[in-house]
GROMACS .gro file of C-alpha atoms in nm:
model
  513
    1MET     CA    1   2.027   1.487  -2.553
    2ALA     CA    2   2.100   1.683  -2.870
    3ALA     CA    3   1.818   1.855  -3.051
    4PRO     CA    4   1.684   1.843  -3.405
    5ARG     CA    5   1.830   2.094  -3.647
    6ASP     CA    6   1.527   2.325  -3.644
    7GLN     CA    7   1.559   2.373  -3.266
    8LEU     CA    8   1.930   2.448  -3.249
    9GLY     CA    9   1.883   2.812  -3.149
   10ALA     CA   10   1.733   2.715  -2.815
   11VAL     CA   11   2.000   2.455  -2.751
   12GLU     CA   12   2.270   2.704  -2.845
   13GLU     CA   13   2.175   2.942  -2.565
   14LYS     CA   14   2.125   2.662  -2.312
   15GLY     CA   15   2.441   2.476  -2.403
   16SER     CA   16   2.660   2.783  -2.431
   17SER     CA   17   2.561   2.922  -2.094
   18GLY     CA   18   2.683   2.609  -1.916
   19ARG     CA   19   2.337   2.512  -1.791
   20GLN     CA   20   2.120   2.212  -1.851
   21GLY     CA   21   1.763   2.105  -1.793
   22SER     CA   22   1.639   1.945  -1.474
   23SER     CA   23   1.607   1.601  -1.633
   24GLY     CA   24   1.753   1.400  -1.913
   25VAL     CA   25   1.825   1.059  -2.061
   26GLU     CA   26   2.171   0.907  -2.054
   27VAL     CA   27   2.295   0.621  -2.268
   28VAL     CA   28   2.462   0.334  -2.082
   29PHE     CA   29   2.744   0.126  -2.229
   30PRO     CA   30   2.802  -0.182  -2.009
   31SER     CA   31   3.172  -0.261  -1.982
   32ASP     CA   32   3.104  -0.633  -2.016
   33PRO     CA   33   2.750  -0.693  -2.147
   34ALA     CA   34   2.634  -1.038  -2.045
   35THR     CA   35   2.372  -1.058  -2.319
   36PRO     CA   36   2.347  -0.878  -2.654
   37ALA     CA   37   2.102  -0.590  -2.683
   38PRO     CA   38   1.761  -0.672  -2.832
   39LEU     CA   39   1.704  -0.584  -3.196
   40CYS     CA   40   1.467  -0.334  -3.354
   41PRO     CA   41   1.430  -0.256  -3.728
   42HIS     CA   42   1.739  -0.031  -3.701
   43GLY     CA   43   1.966  -0.298  -3.554
   44PRO     CA   44   2.084  -0.346  -3.193
   45THR     CA   45   1.910  -0.111  -2.949
   46LEU     CA   46   2.086   0.106  -2.690
   47LEU     CA   47   2.052   0.094  -2.314
   48PHE     CA   48   1.924   0.416  -2.153
   49VAL     CA   49   1.852   0.548  -1.805
   50LYS     CA   50   1.641   0.852  -1.719
   51VAL     CA   51   1.791   1.082  -1.458
   52ASN     CA   52   1.640   1.386  -1.284
   53GLN     CA   53   1.781   1.668  -1.077
   54GLY     CA   54   1.725   1.588  -0.709
   55LYS     CA   55   1.633   1.222  -0.754
   56GLU     CA   56   1.737   0.909  -0.935
   57GLU     CA   57   1.549   0.653  -1.137
   58THR     CA   58   1.762   0.344  -1.166
   59ARG     CA   59   1.547   0.119  -1.384
   60ARG     CA   60   1.712   0.108  -1.725
   61PHE     CA   61   1.549   0.040  -2.061
   62TYR     CA   62   1.632  -0.044  -2.421
   63ALA     CA   63   1.518   0.183  -2.704
   64CYS     CA   64   1.601   0.241  -3.070
   65SER     CA   65   1.951   0.374  -3.134
   66ALA     CA   66   1.854   0.585  -3.435
   67CYS     CA   67   1.505   0.719  -3.354
   68ARG     CA   68   1.448   0.949  -3.060
   69ASP     CA   69   1.075   0.973  -3.140
   70ARG     CA   70   0.851   0.678  -3.052
   71LYS     CA   71   0.639   0.756  -3.360
   72ASP     CA   72   0.931   0.652  -3.581
   73CYS     CA   73   1.032   0.341  -3.387
   74ASN     CA   74   0.824   0.242  -3.086
   75PHE     CA   75   1.066  -0.019  -2.950
   76PHE     CA   76   1.077  -0.017  -2.570
   77GLN     CA   77   1.188  -0.286  -2.327
   78TRP     CA   78   1.295  -0.271  -1.963
   79GLU     CA   79   1.644  -0.408  -1.910
   80ASP     CA   80   1.520  -0.673  -1.665
   81GLU     CA   81   1.201  -0.756  -1.856
   82LYS     CA   82   1.148  -1.120  -1.957
   83LEU     CA   83   0.963  -1.173  -2.287
   84SER     CA   84   0.761  -1.478  -2.388
   85GLY     CA   85   0.844  -1.680  -2.696
   86ALA     CA   86   0.535  -1.547  -2.870
   87ARG     CA   87   0.637  -1.184  -2.816
   88LEU     CA   88   0.990  -1.253  -2.937
   89ALA     CA   89   0.853  -1.419  -3.251
   90ALA     CA   90   0.617  -1.126  -3.313
   91ARG     CA   91   0.906  -0.883  -3.273
   92GLU     CA   92   1.121  -1.076  -3.518
   93ALA     CA   93   0.836  -1.076  -3.771
   94HIS     CA   94   0.791  -0.700  -3.727
   95ASN     CA   95   1.164  -0.636  -3.778
   96GLN     CA   96   1.155  -0.837  -4.100
   97ARG     CA   97   0.853  -0.644  -4.231
   98CYS     CA   98   1.037  -0.314  -4.174
   99GLN     CA   99   1.339  -0.413  -4.383
  100PRO     CA  100   1.390  -0.274  -4.736
  101PRO     CA  101   1.180  -0.446  -5.005
  102LEU     CA  102   1.488  -0.551  -5.205
  103SER     CA  103   1.810  -0.714  -5.095
  104ARG     CA  104   2.147  -0.554  -5.169
  105SER     CA  105   2.223  -0.801  -5.451
  106GLN     CA  106   1.878  -0.742  -5.605
  107CYS     CA  107   1.940  -0.367  -5.607
  108VAL     CA  108   2.272  -0.412  -5.785
  109GLU     CA  109   2.116  -0.647  -6.041
  110ARG     CA  110   1.836  -0.397  -6.113
  111TYR     CA  111   2.086  -0.109  -6.144
  112LEU     CA  112   2.295  -0.298  -6.402
  113LYS     CA  113   1.981  -0.367  -6.606
  114PHE     CA  114   1.866  -0.005  -6.571
  115ILE     CA  115   2.183   0.156  -6.710
  116GLU     CA  116   2.166  -0.071  -7.020
  117LEU     CA  117   1.818   0.060  -7.108
  118PRO     CA  118   1.776   0.330  -7.374
  119LEU     CA  119   1.712   0.677  -7.233
  120SER     CA  120   1.341   0.667  -7.322
  121GLN     CA  121   1.288   0.359  -7.101
  122ARG     CA  122   1.478   0.483  -6.797
  123LYS     CA  123   1.215   0.595  -6.545
  124PHE     CA  124   1.201   0.683  -6.176
  125CYS     CA  125   0.890   0.662  -5.954
  126GLN     CA  126   0.871   0.966  -5.726
  127ARG     CA  127   0.605   0.806  -5.507
  128CYS     CA  128   0.797   0.483  -5.443
  129GLN     CA  129   1.140   0.651  -5.474
  130GLN     CA  130   1.248   0.364  -5.693
  131LEU     CA  131   1.410   0.304  -6.030
  132VAL     CA  132   1.150   0.154  -6.264
  133LEU     CA  133   1.234  -0.130  -6.502
  134PRO     CA  134   1.007  -0.207  -6.802
  135ASP     CA  135   0.859  -0.510  -6.621
  136ASP     CA  136   0.756  -0.283  -6.327
  137GLY     CA  137   0.537  -0.053  -6.535
  138GLU     CA  138   0.202  -0.191  -6.415
  139LYS     CA  139   0.291  -0.143  -6.046
  140HIS     CA  140   0.359   0.228  -6.097
  141ARG     CA  141   0.095   0.301  -6.364
  142GLU     CA  142  -0.088   0.566  -6.160
  143HIS     CA  143   0.221   0.705  -5.983
  144GLN     CA  144   0.413   1.020  -6.065
  145ILE     CA  145   0.697   0.914  -6.293
  146VAL     CA  146   1.014   1.094  -6.399
  147GLY     CA  147   1.117   0.989  -6.749
  148ASP     CA  148   1.440   1.001  -6.947
  149VAL     CA  149   1.666   0.953  -6.643
  150SER     CA  150   2.016   1.034  -6.766
  151ILE     CA  151   2.346   0.889  -6.651
  152THR     CA  152   2.425   1.230  -6.499
  153GLN     CA  153   2.110   1.208  -6.286
  154LEU     CA  154   2.206   0.858  -6.177
  155LYS     CA  155   2.539   0.997  -6.060
  156ARG     CA  156   2.357   1.257  -5.845
  157PRO     CA  157   2.094   1.044  -5.662
  158SER     CA  158   2.063   1.300  -5.380
  159GLN     CA  159   1.901   1.533  -5.635
  160LEU     CA  160   1.673   1.259  -5.768
  161LEU     CA  161   1.558   1.132  -5.428
  162CYS     CA  162   1.332   1.334  -5.199
  163PRO     CA  163   1.515   1.424  -4.873
  164LEU     CA  164   1.373   1.237  -4.574
  165GLU     CA  165   1.195   1.475  -4.336
  166ASN     CA  166   1.269   1.310  -4.002
  167LYS     CA  167   1.504   1.558  -3.840
  168LYS     CA  168   1.605   1.329  -3.553
  169THR     CA  169   1.674   1.006  -3.743
  170ASN     CA  170   1.785   1.088  -4.097
  171ALA     CA  171   1.792   1.470  -4.101
  172GLN     CA  172   1.872   1.483  -4.470
  173TYR     CA  173   1.986   1.839  -4.498
  174LEU     CA  174   2.232   1.808  -4.783
  175PHE     CA  175   2.554   2.005  -4.823
  176ALA     CA  176   2.528   2.310  -5.046
  177ASP     CA  177   2.757   2.289  -5.349
  178ARG     CA  178   2.973   2.567  -5.196
  179SER     CA  179   3.057   2.359  -4.890
  180CYS     CA  180   3.078   2.034  -5.082
  181LEU     CA  181   3.321   2.168  -5.344
  182PHE     CA  182   3.532   2.324  -5.067
  183LEU     CA  183   3.557   1.987  -4.893
  184VAL     CA  184   3.646   1.800  -5.213
  185ASP     CA  185   3.919   2.051  -5.300
  186LEU     CA  186   4.050   2.051  -4.941
  187LEU     CA  187   4.069   1.671  -4.929
  188SER     CA  188   4.258   1.670  -5.259
  189THR     CA  189   4.497   1.945  -5.141
  190LEU     CA  190   4.571   1.753  -4.820
  191GLY     CA  191   4.666   1.449  -5.029
  192PHE     CA  192   4.394   1.202  -4.930
  193ARG     CA  193   4.324   0.922  -5.177
  194ARG     CA  194   4.025   0.759  -5.005
  195VAL     CA  195   3.731   0.915  -4.821
  196LEU     CA  196   3.498   0.722  -4.591
  197CYS     CA  197   3.174   0.922  -4.614
  198VAL     CA  198   2.960   0.848  -4.306
  199GLY     CA  199   2.621   1.009  -4.366
  200THR     CA  200   2.750   1.248  -4.637
  201PRO     CA  201   2.585   1.132  -4.962
  202ARG     CA  202   2.639   1.456  -5.154
  203LEU     CA  203   3.011   1.462  -5.078
  204HIS     CA  204   3.030   1.100  -5.195
  205GLU     CA  205   2.863   1.200  -5.524
  206LEU     CA  206   3.095   1.491  -5.596
  207ILE     CA  207   3.407   1.289  -5.519
  208ARG     CA  208   3.297   1.023  -5.769
  209LEU     CA  209   3.195   1.285  -6.026
  210LYS     CA  210   3.535   1.453  -6.002
  211ALA     CA  211   3.715   1.119  -6.029
  212SER     CA  212   3.518   1.026  -6.343
  213GLY     CA  213   3.567   1.365  -6.510
  214ASP     CA  214   3.925   1.442  -6.410
  215GLU     CA  215   4.204   1.202  -6.501
  216LYS     CA  216   4.434   1.363  -6.241
  217SER     CA  217   4.188   1.292  -5.958
  218ASN     CA  218   4.245   0.951  -5.802
  219ILE     CA  219   4.026   0.992  -5.490
  220LYS     CA  220   3.794   0.701  -5.409
  221SER     CA  221   3.493   0.713  -5.181
  222LEU     CA  222   3.277   0.472  -4.980
  223LEU     CA  223   2.938   0.587  -4.848
  224LEU     CA  224   2.794   0.453  -4.521
  225ASP     CA  225   2.435   0.574  -4.475
  226ILE     CA  226   2.111   0.468  -4.304
  227ASP     CA  227   1.906   0.561  -4.614
  228PHE     CA  228   1.868   0.226  -4.794
  229ARG     CA  229   1.742   0.403  -5.109
  230TYR     CA  230   2.102   0.468  -5.211
  231SER     CA  231   2.141   0.091  -5.262
  232GLN     CA  232   1.974   0.140  -5.602
  233PHE     CA  233   2.251   0.362  -5.736
  234TYR     CA  234   2.578   0.208  -5.617
  235MET     CA  235   2.766  -0.121  -5.637
  236GLU     CA  236   2.856  -0.309  -5.320
  237ASP     CA  237   3.203  -0.152  -5.301
  238SER     CA  238   3.061   0.203  -5.309
  239PHE     CA  239   2.775   0.196  -5.058
  240CYS     CA  240   2.689   0.017  -4.732
  241HIS     CA  241   2.353   0.043  -4.559
  242TYR     CA  242   2.471   0.149  -4.212
  243ASN     CA  243   2.348   0.286  -3.878
  244MET     CA  244   2.611   0.517  -3.731
  245PHE     CA  245   2.447   0.520  -3.386
  246ASN     CA  246   2.518   0.151  -3.317
  247HIS     CA  247   2.784   0.060  -3.580
  248HIS     CA  248   2.539  -0.176  -3.748
  249PHE     CA  249   2.584  -0.297  -4.107
  250PHE     CA  250   2.240  -0.404  -4.229
  251ASP     CA  251   2.386  -0.636  -4.492
  252GLY     CA  252   2.599  -0.827  -4.244
  253LYS     CA  253   2.960  -0.942  -4.263
  254ALA     CA  254   2.991  -0.882  -4.637
  255ALA     CA  255   2.932  -0.508  -4.593
  256LEU     CA  256   3.155  -0.499  -4.285
  257GLU     CA  257   3.440  -0.649  -4.488
  258VAL     CA  258   3.387  -0.390  -4.763
  259CYS     CA  259   3.439  -0.116  -4.505
  260ARG     CA  260   3.736  -0.291  -4.345
  261THR     CA  261   3.908  -0.341  -4.681
  262PHE     CA  262   3.850   0.023  -4.774
  263LEU     CA  263   4.001   0.152  -4.448
  264GLN     CA  264   4.301  -0.083  -4.451
  265GLU     CA  265   4.395  -0.045  -4.817
  266ASP     CA  266   4.759   0.067  -4.863
  267LYS     CA  267   4.818  -0.019  -4.495
  268GLY     CA  268   4.570   0.248  -4.392
  269GLU     CA  269   4.760   0.532  -4.560
  270GLY     CA  270   4.581   0.815  -4.742
  271VAL     CA  271   4.234   0.764  -4.594
  272ILE     CA  272   4.010   1.011  -4.403
  273MET     CA  273   3.665   0.979  -4.248
  274VAL     CA  274   3.413   1.261  -4.307
  275THR     CA  275   3.088   1.244  -4.111
  276ASP     CA  276   2.778   1.465  -4.088
  277PRO     CA  277   2.551   1.302  -3.824
  278PRO     CA  278   2.191   1.407  -3.755
  279PHE     CA  279   2.206   1.680  -3.494
  280GLY     CA  280   1.917   1.516  -3.307
  281GLY     CA  281   2.137   1.222  -3.208
  282LEU     CA  282   2.334   1.168  -2.889
  283VAL     CA  283   2.704   1.252  -2.909
  284GLU     CA  284   2.824   0.959  -2.698
  285PRO     CA  285   2.691   0.674  -2.922
  286LEU     CA  286   2.838   0.851  -3.222
  287ALA     CA  287   3.176   0.877  -3.049
  288VAL     CA  288   3.164   0.506  -2.958
  289THR     CA  289   3.087   0.417  -3.321
  290PHE     CA  290   3.364   0.635  -3.460
  291LYS     CA  291   3.612   0.478  -3.220
  292LYS     CA  292   3.511   0.135  -3.355
  293LEU     CA  293   3.580   0.256  -3.710
  294ILE     CA  294   3.915   0.392  -3.589
  295ALA     CA  295   3.995   0.053  -3.433
  296MET     CA  296   3.904  -0.117  -3.762
  297TRP     CA  297   4.147   0.113  -3.944
  298LYS     CA  298   4.422   0.049  -3.686
  299GLU     CA  299   4.403  -0.326  -3.746
  300GLY     CA  300   4.576  -0.265  -4.080
  301GLN     CA  301   4.848  -0.046  -3.932
  302SER     CA  302   5.201  -0.165  -3.880
  303GLN     CA  303   5.341  -0.170  -3.528
  304GLU     CA  304   5.554   0.143  -3.579
  305ASN     CA  305   5.250   0.340  -3.700
  306ASN     CA  306   5.023   0.224  -3.417
  307ARG     CA  307   5.023   0.566  -3.250
  308LYS     CA  308   4.894   0.745  -3.558
  309GLU     CA  309   4.536   0.871  -3.567
  310LEU     CA  310   4.278   0.820  -3.839
  311PRO     CA  311   4.219   1.169  -3.988
  312ILE     CA  312   3.858   1.278  -3.928
  313PHE     CA  313   3.626   1.563  -4.024
  314TRP     CA  314   3.325   1.561  -3.789
  315ILE     CA  315   3.068   1.819  -3.902
  316PHE     CA  316   2.850   1.939  -3.613
  317PRO     CA  317   2.722   2.262  -3.444
  318TYR     CA  318   2.989   2.470  -3.271
  319PHE     CA  319   2.815   2.460  -2.930
  320PHE     CA  320   2.888   2.086  -2.901
  321GLU     CA  321   3.262   2.159  -2.901
  322SER     CA  322   3.321   2.068  -2.535
  323ARG     CA  323   3.120   1.747  -2.571
  324ILE     CA  324   3.310   1.632  -2.880
  325CYS     CA  325   3.648   1.722  -2.731
  326GLN     CA  326   3.555   1.524  -2.420
  327PHE     CA  327   3.566   1.207  -2.633
  328PHE     CA  328   3.835   1.323  -2.878
  329PRO     CA  329   4.080   1.555  -2.695
  330SER     CA  330   4.298   1.597  -3.004
  331PHE     CA  331   4.013   1.759  -3.200
  332CYS     CA  332   3.995   2.131  -3.273
  333MET     CA  333   3.715   2.333  -3.431
  334LEU     CA  334   3.762   2.521  -3.757
  335ASP     CA  335   3.590   2.854  -3.823
  336TYR     CA  336   3.454   2.737  -4.159
  337GLN     CA  337   3.074   2.764  -4.178
  338VAL     CA  338   2.911   2.461  -4.341
  339ASP     CA  339   2.582   2.538  -4.513
  340TYR     CA  340   2.303   2.325  -4.655
  341ASP     CA  341   2.094   2.337  -4.971
  342ASN     CA  342   1.753   2.256  -4.826
  343HIS     CA  343   1.765   2.444  -4.498
  344ALA     CA  344   1.646   2.807  -4.486
  345LEU     CA  345   1.863   2.905  -4.187
  346TYR     CA  346   2.193   2.729  -4.246
  347LYS     CA  347   2.329   2.958  -4.512
  348HIS     CA  348   2.676   3.109  -4.531
  349GLY     CA  349   2.698   3.487  -4.550
  350LYS     CA  350   2.419   3.569  -4.308
  351THR     CA  351   2.519   3.763  -4.000
  352GLY     CA  352   2.469   3.734  -3.624
  353ARG     CA  353   2.243   3.455  -3.503
  354LYS     CA  354   2.112   3.385  -3.854
  355GLN     CA  355   2.435   3.239  -3.988
  356SER     CA  356   2.505   2.868  -3.999
  357PRO     CA  357   2.623   2.729  -3.661
  358VAL     CA  358   2.772   2.419  -3.825
  359ARG     CA  359   3.150   2.374  -3.811
  360ILE     CA  360   3.419   2.115  -3.885
  361PHE     CA  361   3.587   1.935  -3.594
  362THR     CA  362   3.911   1.766  -3.689
  363ASN     CA  363   4.233   1.612  -3.558
  364ILE     CA  364   4.427   1.754  -3.852
  365PRO     CA  365   4.648   2.049  -3.742
  366PRO     CA  366   4.455   2.369  -3.829
  367ASN     CA  367   4.764   2.537  -3.976
  368LYS     CA  368   4.745   2.284  -4.262
  369ILE     CA  369   4.389   2.382  -4.356
  370ILE     CA  370   4.346   2.687  -4.581
  371LEU     CA  371   4.003   2.851  -4.569
  372PRO     CA  372   3.885   3.058  -4.870
  373ILE     CA  373   3.985   3.425  -4.837
  374GLU     CA  374   3.715   3.528  -5.087
  375GLU     CA  375   3.450   3.404  -4.840
  376GLY     CA  376   3.575   3.626  -4.558
  377TYR     CA  377   3.837   3.409  -4.385
  378ARG     CA  378   4.180   3.542  -4.291
  379PHE     CA  379   4.501   3.394  -4.153
  380CYS     CA  380   4.589   3.482  -3.792
  381SER     CA  381   4.968   3.481  -3.762
  382LEU     CA  382   4.947   3.458  -3.382
  383CYS     CA  383   4.711   3.157  -3.376
  384GLN     CA  384   4.867   3.011  -3.691
  385ARG     CA  385   4.528   2.921  -3.836
  386TYR     CA  386   4.255   3.063  -4.060
  387VAL     CA  387   3.963   3.233  -3.883
  388SER     CA  388   3.653   3.428  -3.985
  389ARG     CA  389   3.692   3.800  -4.052
  390GLU     CA  390   3.497   3.904  -3.739
  391ASN     CA  391   3.694   3.669  -3.513
  392GLN     CA  392   3.942   3.908  -3.353
  393HIS     CA  393   4.251   3.795  -3.163
  394CYS     CA  394   4.223   3.855  -2.786
  395GLU     CA  395   4.556   3.954  -2.628
  396HIS     CA  396   4.435   3.844  -2.285
  397CYS     CA  397   4.328   3.494  -2.397
  398ASN     CA  398   4.606   3.484  -2.659
  399SER     CA  399   4.360   3.332  -2.905
  400CYS     CA  400   4.093   3.412  -3.163
  401THR     CA  401   3.811   3.325  -2.929
  402SER     CA  402   3.484   3.369  -3.123
  403LYS     CA  403   3.290   3.051  -3.194
  404ASP     CA  404   2.989   3.187  -3.382
  405GLY     CA  405   3.145   3.436  -3.625
  406ARG     CA  406   3.073   3.748  -3.416
  407LYS     CA  407   3.332   3.953  -3.228
  408TRP     CA  408   3.339   3.834  -2.866
  409ASN     CA  409   3.422   4.054  -2.565
  410HIS     CA  410   3.671   3.972  -2.292
  411CYS     CA  411   3.530   3.950  -1.938
  412PHE     CA  412   3.803   4.016  -1.681
  413LEU     CA  413   3.594   3.864  -1.400
  414CYS     CA  414   3.536   3.536  -1.588
  415LYS     CA  415   3.889   3.561  -1.734
  416LYS     CA  416   3.767   3.461  -2.079
  417CYS     CA  417   3.588   3.597  -2.386
  418VAL     CA  418   3.209   3.570  -2.405
  419LYS     CA  419   2.936   3.644  -2.658
  420PRO     CA  420   2.864   4.013  -2.719
  421SER     CA  421   2.504   3.969  -2.597
  422TRP     CA  422   2.614   3.841  -2.255
  423ILE     CA  423   2.680   4.039  -1.938
  424HIS     CA  424   2.846   3.938  -1.612
  425CYS     CA  425   2.597   3.829  -1.343
  426ASN     CA  426   2.717   3.886  -0.986
  427VAL     CA  427   2.460   3.639  -0.851
  428CYS     CA  428   2.570   3.349  -1.075
  429ASN     CA  429   2.930   3.475  -1.083
  430HIS     CA  430   2.960   3.420  -1.457
  431CYS     CA  431   2.845   3.579  -1.782
  432ALA     CA  432   2.504   3.499  -1.926
  433LEU     CA  433   2.214   3.653  -2.117
  434PRO     CA  434   2.059   3.958  -1.944
  435ASP     CA  435   1.722   3.783  -1.897
  436HIS     CA  436   1.859   3.451  -1.768
  437SER     CA  437   1.721   3.294  -1.449
  438CYS     CA  438   1.975   3.303  -1.166
  439GLY     CA  439   2.047   3.001  -0.953
  440GLY     CA  440   1.931   2.746  -1.209
  441PRO     CA  441   2.069   2.391  -1.219
  442LYS     CA  442   2.424   2.364  -1.350
  443ASP     CA  443   2.622   2.084  -1.505
  444GLY     CA  444   2.713   1.825  -1.248
  445CYS     CA  445   2.543   1.573  -1.023
  446PHE     CA  446   2.174   1.518  -1.097
  447ILE     CA  447   2.106   1.434  -0.731
  448CYS     CA  448   2.272   1.713  -0.532
  449GLY     CA  449   2.386   1.954  -0.806
  450GLU     CA  450   2.754   1.955  -0.703
  451LEU     CA  451   3.004   1.998  -0.986
  452ASP     CA  452   3.284   1.770  -0.861
  453HIS     CA  453   3.109   1.438  -0.926
  454LYS     CA  454   2.833   1.266  -1.122
  455ARG     CA  455   2.515   1.099  -0.991
  456SER     CA  456   2.666   0.748  -0.995
  457THR     CA  457   2.920   0.846  -0.724
  458CYS     CA  458   2.698   1.084  -0.526
  459PRO     CA  459   2.720   1.033  -0.145
  460ASN     CA  460   2.347   1.114  -0.119
  461ILE     CA  461   2.243   0.839  -0.356
  462SER     CA  462   2.079   0.623  -0.085
  463THR     CA  463   1.880   0.921   0.048
  464SER     CA  464   1.775   0.998  -0.307
  465LYS     CA  465   1.645   0.645  -0.356
  466LYS     CA  466   1.431   0.671  -0.042
  467ALA     CA  467   1.294   1.007  -0.147
  468ASP     CA  468   1.223   0.878  -0.495
  469LYS     CA  469   1.040   0.576  -0.353
  470ALA     CA  470   0.822   0.803  -0.136
  471VAL     CA  471   0.743   1.020  -0.438
  472ARG     CA  472   0.641   0.717  -0.642
  473LYS     CA  473   0.411   0.597  -0.362
  474GLN     CA  474   0.252   0.940  -0.336
  475LYS     CA  475   0.194   0.948  -0.712
  476GLN     CA  476   0.042   0.599  -0.700
  477ARG     CA  477  -0.201   0.699  -0.420
  478LYS     CA  478  -0.302   1.008  -0.617
  479SER     CA  479  -0.353   0.803  -0.932
  480ASN     CA  480  -0.569   0.546  -0.749
  481LYS     CA  481  -0.779   0.826  -0.598
  482MET     CA  482  -0.837   0.981  -0.940
  483LYS     CA  483  -0.941   0.643  -1.084
  484MET     CA  484  -1.193   0.593  -0.800
  485GLU     CA  485  -1.339   0.940  -0.857
  486THR     CA  486  -1.367   0.874  -1.230
  487THR     CA  487  -1.546   0.543  -1.172
  488LYS     CA  488  -1.783   0.707  -0.924
  489GLY     CA  489  -1.862   0.984  -1.172
  490GLN     CA  490  -1.930   0.736  -1.451
  491SER     CA  491  -2.181   0.544  -1.230
  492MET     CA  492  -2.412   0.846  -1.182
  493ASN     CA  493  -2.743   0.795  -1.362
  494HIS     CA  494  -2.895   1.032  -1.617
  495THR     CA  495  -3.150   1.172  -1.368
  496SER     CA  496  -2.889   1.306  -1.123
  497VAL     CA  497  -2.687   1.464  -1.406
  498THR     CA  498  -3.001   1.638  -1.540
  499ARG     CA  499  -3.093   1.760  -1.188
  500ARG     CA  500  -2.748   1.918  -1.141
  501LYS     CA  501  -2.769   2.082  -1.483
  502LYS     CA  502  -3.111   2.239  -1.401
  503ARG     CA  503  -2.981   2.360  -1.063
  504ARG     CA  504  -2.690   2.542  -1.237
  505GLU     CA  505  -2.930   2.699  -1.487
  506ARG     CA  506  -3.158   2.831  -1.206
  507ALA     CA  507  -2.860   2.974  -1.022
  508HIS     CA  508  -2.740   3.147  -1.340
  509GLN     CA  509  -3.085   3.301  -1.398
  510TYR     CA  510  -3.095   3.427  -1.038
  511LEU     CA  511  -2.755   3.592  -1.069
  512CYS     CA  512  -2.849   3.759  -1.397
  513SER     CA  513  -3.187   3.891  -1.274
   0.00000   0.00000   0.00000
């Protein structure tokens, strides 16, 4: 499982060294699901299974696709669990209560009324994060209100709204203007006319601002985002309330058709998808969703163009490179460092481990992408791509090998370049940090640890099940014993407790005398 953005340093070392923890949760995508997944407030749930090194737990469960923390969405259901009609009705009622207070059409209607108001009457409630119409004044009388909301502010809602703080679900760290302007200029230079912004609200804003202020700019943008608050600021053809972890459009078929029309316009020519998912999400559900968007785009392609790929910019930390390329082999990683306005660590220009680890993964040939020389990028004539200044070409690897902006060193035993802080370990037979623990679990089978297969095809799976069953029985016996001891302790009367307390006091006095 990926980690929230504030914990990326720990994941970087663990992921880069080729090791993993002793347990984890995997998402399961049935090839032919007999029944649809149950619903939570964030749409269809995902099916998970917990796996551990040395044993296997086969009972699978449904949980929220967007929230990895039960505090944010406490949905949980065993795959084989049968629910009563009353529980299903209660769940449906709960899902309805968690939906946005206004429908999509109501938001559009309120927005059209709002922009017709004189400046003095245009107000925004910071507590409710809502545009305030004159008839709403009594509801927000004691709230903190922002007055004189200009048209310019309405065009930059990401600056008006407070960023959501949930790092695992929404993770609203917004692009710094440096990165955002670079992306807008790059998209224009590459000749794209439409940009599908999946979880990139600030990029969506700047594209629209440039189009409204520059007659030569003809780029259009559609924002798909899980933050329903953006519904207040955009018409139906500019924003869709969307969950990228399960490809769920909250406003149903109408929103789905908006996205389909946008992707297939001009027979699918001139469109690119740019996505900046929360780093706390699982890579596999995101990849499945993006492949569904690709399939939607391909529906509008002619037969002769069927082999073409939808151009994509996937913005993610560099140490997920192997995981992303596992699902999209045609992707490569650019050296460009993406930074964020409201994150203290993810800033361009810092050095070593303090610089931003966020990169752009794309299926566009890297020799077509020019990185800004004034920010320290240079063109490598051997690699035929732009790289960071510190990324030196290795003659043994025949590549500019650095991933994190530092100069990497070539290890002749590993036959590859590694981070400058790593040394070769003769016990593990690969490079790692000097203080790493040798012989730890490696990527591979969770049951036996071998690297040539996964747990589902492990020959020791039956033995593992027996061992796991014995462990569960032992835990159950221990739990029952503890419950009996607790009950026995609670049944002791006040006299016996007082007698024991006095005995301890006398013993203490004797030892101190």
